[in-house]
Amino acid sequence: MLDVEEVIERLSKLSYEEALAYWIRSEREEAEFYRQLAERARNLGLPESLVETFEKLSGDSERHARELTKLFRESYSREPESDIPPIEVLSVLEKFERADQVEEVLRTAMESELIAMNAYRTLAEKVEDPKLKDLYLKLANVEKTHYEALKREYEKLGG
């Protein structure tokens, strides 16, 4: 399991450029994570609204990654790179082999999004640089919208 405190500590020492590269990596990995969840949900014959929610989260993350990569390239004339693992991507796919596991998967994904949101809020309070503070607040807001989308699906399933 990812040590969130360690990641927060590492992120708190980043420059704006490095934090932006981290966000891009996070969005790319999150897009793939939700794409795989959508595929698994479809294969298990779960409700289409759940599949669509996972696909939307994947598409949103992919779009964010493209937009941020464009900004990064224009600003720094290079490709973004980060070796810090994303806070919000947990390995739950292995636990998602049967339709009756969907509530557990959603709870885990929701928990992951909440952890990320709170971590980014903590970072926004911790850093001095106003640009970094704004970046982390935006990240926290993105994670909040992801959490809310997952929560709606969880509630539809009776959770």
PDB file of C-alpha atoms in Angstrom:
ATOM      1  CA  MET A   1       0.000   0.000   0.000  1.00  0.00           C
ATOM      2  CA  LEU A   2       1.118   3.491  -0.795  1.00  0.00           C
ATOM      3  CA  ASP A   3       2.477   5.546   2.098  1.00  0.00           C
ATOM      4  CA  VAL A   4       0.413   8.718   1.696  1.00  0.00           C
ATOM      5  CA  GLU A   5       2.419  10.674   4.255  1.00  0.00           C
ATOM      6  CA  GLU A   6       5.629   9.900   2.367  1.00  0.00           C
ATOM      7  CA  VAL A   7       4.085  11.039  -0.918  1.00  0.00           C
ATOM      8  CA  ILE A   8       2.781  14.245   0.709  1.00  0.00           C
ATOM      9  CA  GLU A   9       6.245  14.933   2.085  1.00  0.00           C
ATOM     10  CA  ARG A  10       7.815  14.420  -1.358  1.00  0.00           C
ATOM     11  CA  LEU A  11       5.178  16.554  -3.077  1.00  0.00           C
ATOM     12  CA  SER A  12       5.610  19.380  -0.577  1.00  0.00           C
ATOM     13  CA  LYS A  13       9.202  19.823  -1.767  1.00  0.00           C
ATOM     14  CA  LEU A  14       8.426  20.077  -5.484  1.00  0.00           C
ATOM     15  CA  SER A  15       8.686  23.132  -7.657  1.00  0.00           C
ATOM     16  CA  TYR A  16       5.652  24.150  -9.699  1.00  0.00           C
ATOM     17  CA  GLU A  17       7.200  22.492 -12.765  1.00  0.00           C
ATOM     18  CA  GLU A  18       7.747  19.220 -10.907  1.00  0.00           C
ATOM     19  CA  ALA A  19       4.260  19.294  -9.374  1.00  0.00           C
ATOM     20  CA  LEU A  20       2.737  19.851 -12.805  1.00  0.00           C
ATOM     21  CA  ALA A  21       4.673  16.832 -14.159  1.00  0.00           C
ATOM     22  CA  TYR A  22       3.408  14.789 -11.205  1.00  0.00           C
ATOM     23  CA  TRP A  23      -0.185  15.821 -11.938  1.00  0.00           C
ATOM     24  CA  ILE A  24       0.180  14.775 -15.583  1.00  0.00           C
ATOM     25  CA  ARG A  25       1.481  11.349 -14.587  1.00  0.00           C
ATOM     26  CA  SER A  26      -1.344  10.996 -12.071  1.00  0.00           C
ATOM     27  CA  GLU A  27      -3.983  11.867 -14.653  1.00  0.00           C
ATOM     28  CA  ARG A  28      -2.561   9.399 -17.183  1.00  0.00           C
ATOM     29  CA  GLU A  29      -2.515   6.572 -14.658  1.00  0.00           C
ATOM     30  CA  GLU A  30      -5.953   7.446 -13.363  1.00  0.00           C
ATOM     31  CA  ALA A  31      -7.331   7.444 -16.927  1.00  0.00           C
ATOM     32  CA  GLU A  32      -5.994   3.931 -17.457  1.00  0.00           C
ATOM     33  CA  PHE A  33      -7.277   2.773 -14.062  1.00  0.00           C
ATOM     34  CA  TYR A  34     -10.834   3.918 -14.772  1.00  0.00           C
ATOM     35  CA  ARG A  35     -10.696   2.588 -18.342  1.00  0.00           C
ATOM     36  CA  GLN A  36      -9.886  -0.854 -16.961  1.00  0.00           C
ATOM     37  CA  LEU A  37     -12.633  -0.584 -14.339  1.00  0.00           C
ATOM     38  CA  ALA A  38     -15.138   0.294 -17.089  1.00  0.00           C
ATOM     39  CA  GLU A  39     -14.037  -2.683 -19.156  1.00  0.00           C
ATOM     40  CA  ARG A  40     -14.282  -5.021 -16.184  1.00  0.00           C
ATOM     41  CA  ALA A  41     -17.720  -3.675 -15.211  1.00  0.00           C
ATOM     42  CA  ARG A  42     -18.969  -4.137 -18.783  1.00  0.00           C
ATOM     43  CA  ASN A  43     -17.612  -7.694 -18.950  1.00  0.00           C
ATOM     44  CA  LEU A  44     -19.351  -8.533 -15.664  1.00  0.00           C
ATOM     45  CA  GLY A  45     -22.672  -7.226 -16.979  1.00  0.00           C
ATOM     46  CA  LEU A  46     -22.973  -4.484 -14.392  1.00  0.00           C
ATOM     47  CA  PRO A  47     -25.320  -1.505 -14.855  1.00  0.00           C
ATOM     48  CA  GLU A  48     -24.517   0.684 -17.838  1.00  0.00           C
ATOM     49  CA  SER A  49     -24.555   3.810 -15.665  1.00  0.00           C
ATOM     50  CA  LEU A  50     -21.602   2.388 -13.709  1.00  0.00           C
ATOM     51  CA  VAL A  51     -19.707   1.608 -16.909  1.00  0.00           C
ATOM     52  CA  GLU A  52     -20.453   5.127 -18.165  1.00  0.00           C
ATOM     53  CA  THR A  53     -19.258   6.693 -14.900  1.00  0.00           C
ATOM     54  CA  PHE A  54     -15.952   4.824 -15.100  1.00  0.00           C
ATOM     55  CA  GLU A  55     -15.610   5.786 -18.780  1.00  0.00           C
ATOM     56  CA  LYS A  56     -16.368   9.439 -17.976  1.00  0.00           C
ATOM     57  CA  LEU A  57     -13.761   9.504 -15.193  1.00  0.00           C
ATOM     58  CA  SER A  58     -11.256   7.916 -17.566  1.00  0.00           C
ATOM     59  CA  GLY A  59     -12.080  10.426 -20.303  1.00  0.00           C
ATOM     60  CA  ASP A  60     -11.884  13.380 -17.914  1.00  0.00           C
ATOM     61  CA  SER A  61      -8.473  12.245 -16.674  1.00  0.00           C
ATOM     62  CA  GLU A  62      -7.234  11.682 -20.214  1.00  0.00           C
ATOM     63  CA  ARG A  63      -8.419  15.155 -21.254  1.00  0.00           C
ATOM     64  CA  HIS A  64      -6.749  16.736 -18.214  1.00  0.00           C
ATOM     65  CA  ALA A  65      -3.505  14.917 -19.031  1.00  0.00           C
ATOM     66  CA  ARG A  66      -3.570  16.174 -22.648  1.00  0.00           C
ATOM     67  CA  GLU A  67      -4.297  19.775 -21.629  1.00  0.00           C
ATOM     68  CA  LEU A  68      -1.665  19.777 -18.899  1.00  0.00           C
ATOM     69  CA  THR A  69       0.920  18.143 -21.180  1.00  0.00           C
ATOM     70  CA  LYS A  70       0.341  20.863 -23.769  1.00  0.00           C
ATOM     71  CA  LEU A  71       0.789  23.540 -21.095  1.00  0.00           C
ATOM     72  CA  PHE A  72       3.920  21.817 -19.778  1.00  0.00           C
ATOM     73  CA  ARG A  73       5.508  21.531 -23.235  1.00  0.00           C
ATOM     74  CA  GLU A  74       4.750  25.177 -24.020  1.00  0.00           C
ATOM     75  CA  SER A  75       6.147  26.318 -20.674  1.00  0.00           C
ATOM     76  CA  TYR A  76       9.215  24.110 -20.359  1.00  0.00           C
ATOM     77  CA  SER A  77       9.993  22.887 -23.931  1.00  0.00           C
ATOM     78  CA  ARG A  78      10.275  19.275 -22.815  1.00  0.00           C
ATOM     79  CA  GLU A  79       8.203  16.238 -21.929  1.00  0.00           C
ATOM     80  CA  PRO A  80       6.910  15.968 -18.353  1.00  0.00           C
ATOM     81  CA  GLU A  81       8.428  13.264 -16.152  1.00  0.00           C
ATOM     82  CA  SER A  82       7.741  12.309 -12.556  1.00  0.00           C
ATOM     83  CA  ASP A  83       8.843   9.360 -10.462  1.00  0.00           C
ATOM     84  CA  ILE A  84       6.354   9.975  -7.631  1.00  0.00           C
ATOM     85  CA  PRO A  85       3.489   7.463  -7.624  1.00  0.00           C
ATOM     86  CA  PRO A  86       0.000   8.949  -7.851  1.00  0.00           C
ATOM     87  CA  ILE A  87      -1.890   9.029  -4.572  1.00  0.00           C
ATOM     88  CA  GLU A  88      -5.282   8.253  -6.066  1.00  0.00           C
ATOM     89  CA  VAL A  89      -4.602   5.104  -8.104  1.00  0.00           C
ATOM     90  CA  LEU A  90      -5.055   1.980  -6.045  1.00  0.00           C
ATOM     91  CA  SER A  91      -4.729  -1.539  -7.367  1.00  0.00           C
ATOM     92  CA  VAL A  92      -8.287  -2.802  -6.956  1.00  0.00           C
ATOM     93  CA  LEU A  93      -8.668  -4.568 -10.278  1.00  0.00           C
ATOM     94  CA  GLU A  94      -7.421  -7.851  -8.799  1.00  0.00           C
ATOM     95  CA  LYS A  95     -10.318  -7.694  -6.313  1.00  0.00           C
ATOM     96  CA  PHE A  96     -12.853  -7.103  -9.086  1.00  0.00           C
ATOM     97  CA  GLU A  97     -13.467 -10.521 -10.591  1.00  0.00           C
ATOM     98  CA  ARG A  98     -17.160 -10.970  -9.821  1.00  0.00           C
ATOM     99  CA  ALA A  99     -20.174  -8.674 -10.054  1.00  0.00           C
ATOM    100  CA  ASP A 100     -20.858  -9.065  -6.335  1.00  0.00           C
ATOM    101  CA  GLN A 101     -17.547  -7.323  -5.585  1.00  0.00           C
ATOM    102  CA  VAL A 102     -18.551  -4.029  -7.206  1.00  0.00           C
ATOM    103  CA  GLU A 103     -19.579  -2.330  -3.948  1.00  0.00           C
ATOM    104  CA  GLU A 104     -16.200  -3.119  -2.375  1.00  0.00           C
ATOM    105  CA  VAL A 105     -14.420  -1.825  -5.473  1.00  0.00           C
ATOM    106  CA  LEU A 106     -16.444   1.393  -5.410  1.00  0.00           C
ATOM    107  CA  ARG A 107     -15.785   1.870  -1.680  1.00  0.00           C
ATOM    108  CA  THR A 108     -12.062   1.399  -2.260  1.00  0.00           C
ATOM    109  CA  ALA A 109     -12.030   3.800  -5.226  1.00  0.00           C
ATOM    110  CA  MET A 110     -14.036   6.368  -3.220  1.00  0.00           C
ATOM    111  CA  GLU A 111     -11.621   6.031  -0.316  1.00  0.00           C
ATOM    112  CA  SER A 112      -8.709   6.535  -2.686  1.00  0.00           C
ATOM    113  CA  GLU A 113     -10.237   9.714  -4.091  1.00  0.00           C
ATOM    114  CA  LEU A 114     -10.902  11.057  -0.572  1.00  0.00           C
ATOM    115  CA  ILE A 115      -7.338  10.317   0.508  1.00  0.00           C
ATOM    116  CA  ALA A 116      -6.043  12.153  -2.554  1.00  0.00           C
ATOM    117  CA  MET A 117      -8.397  15.113  -2.026  1.00  0.00           C
ATOM    118  CA  ASN A 118      -7.326  15.486   1.595  1.00  0.00           C
ATOM    119  CA  ALA A 119      -3.656  15.079   0.719  1.00  0.00           C
ATOM    120  CA  TYR A 120      -3.856  17.835  -1.898  1.00  0.00           C
ATOM    121  CA  ARG A 121      -5.698  20.124   0.523  1.00  0.00           C
ATOM    122  CA  THR A 122      -2.965  19.485   3.098  1.00  0.00           C
ATOM    123  CA  LEU A 123      -0.353  20.332   0.490  1.00  0.00           C
ATOM    124  CA  ALA A 124      -2.168  23.548  -0.428  1.00  0.00           C
ATOM    125  CA  GLU A 125      -1.971  24.599   3.221  1.00  0.00           C
ATOM    126  CA  LYS A 126       1.665  23.559   3.534  1.00  0.00           C
ATOM    127  CA  VAL A 127       3.286  25.214   0.507  1.00  0.00           C
ATOM    128  CA  GLU A 128       4.236  28.883   0.335  1.00  0.00           C
ATOM    129  CA  ASP A 129       4.217  29.367  -3.456  1.00  0.00           C
ATOM    130  CA  PRO A 130       0.794  30.757  -4.528  1.00  0.00           C
ATOM    131  CA  LYS A 131       0.980  28.958  -7.902  1.00  0.00           C
ATOM    132  CA  LEU A 132       1.605  25.639  -6.150  1.00  0.00           C
ATOM    133  CA  LYS A 133      -1.155  26.337  -3.647  1.00  0.00           C
ATOM    134  CA  ASP A 134      -3.568  26.953  -6.527  1.00  0.00           C
ATOM    135  CA  LEU A 135      -2.391  23.805  -8.338  1.00  0.00           C
ATOM    136  CA  TYR A 136      -2.992  21.632  -5.280  1.00  0.00           C
ATOM    137  CA  LEU A 137      -6.407  23.171  -4.655  1.00  0.00           C
ATOM    138  CA  LYS A 138      -7.374  22.399  -8.262  1.00  0.00           C
ATOM    139  CA  LEU A 139      -6.156  18.820  -7.813  1.00  0.00           C
ATOM    140  CA  ALA A 140      -8.218  18.497  -4.632  1.00  0.00           C
ATOM    141  CA  ASN A 141     -11.294  19.722  -6.492  1.00  0.00           C
ATOM    142  CA  VAL A 142     -10.765  17.216  -9.324  1.00  0.00           C
ATOM    143  CA  GLU A 143     -10.547  14.390  -6.802  1.00  0.00           C
ATOM    144  CA  LYS A 144     -13.689  15.654  -5.058  1.00  0.00           C
ATOM    145  CA  THR A 145     -15.683  15.484  -8.306  1.00  0.00           C
ATOM    146  CA  HIS A 146     -14.366  11.946  -8.911  1.00  0.00           C
ATOM    147  CA  TYR A 147     -15.407  10.942  -5.396  1.00  0.00           C
ATOM    148  CA  GLU A 148     -18.883  12.393  -5.876  1.00  0.00           C
ATOM    149  CA  ALA A 149     -19.402  10.519  -9.171  1.00  0.00           C
ATOM    150  CA  LEU A 150     -18.346   7.245  -7.564  1.00  0.00           C
ATOM    151  CA  LYS A 151     -20.545   7.907  -4.532  1.00  0.00           C
ATOM    152  CA  ARG A 152     -23.609   8.418  -6.750  1.00  0.00           C
ATOM    153  CA  GLU A 153     -23.010   5.012  -8.345  1.00  0.00           C
ATOM    154  CA  TYR A 154     -22.436   3.404  -4.970  1.00  0.00           C
ATOM    155  CA  GLU A 155     -25.732   4.786  -3.702  1.00  0.00           C
ATOM    156  CA  LYS A 156     -27.559   3.538  -6.818  1.00  0.00           C
ATOM    157  CA  LEU A 157     -26.332   0.051  -5.961  1.00  0.00           C
ATOM    158  CA  GLY A 158     -27.801   0.401  -2.477  1.00  0.00           C
ATOM    159  CA  GLY A 159     -24.532   1.136  -0.703  1.00  0.00           C
TER     160      GLY A 159
END
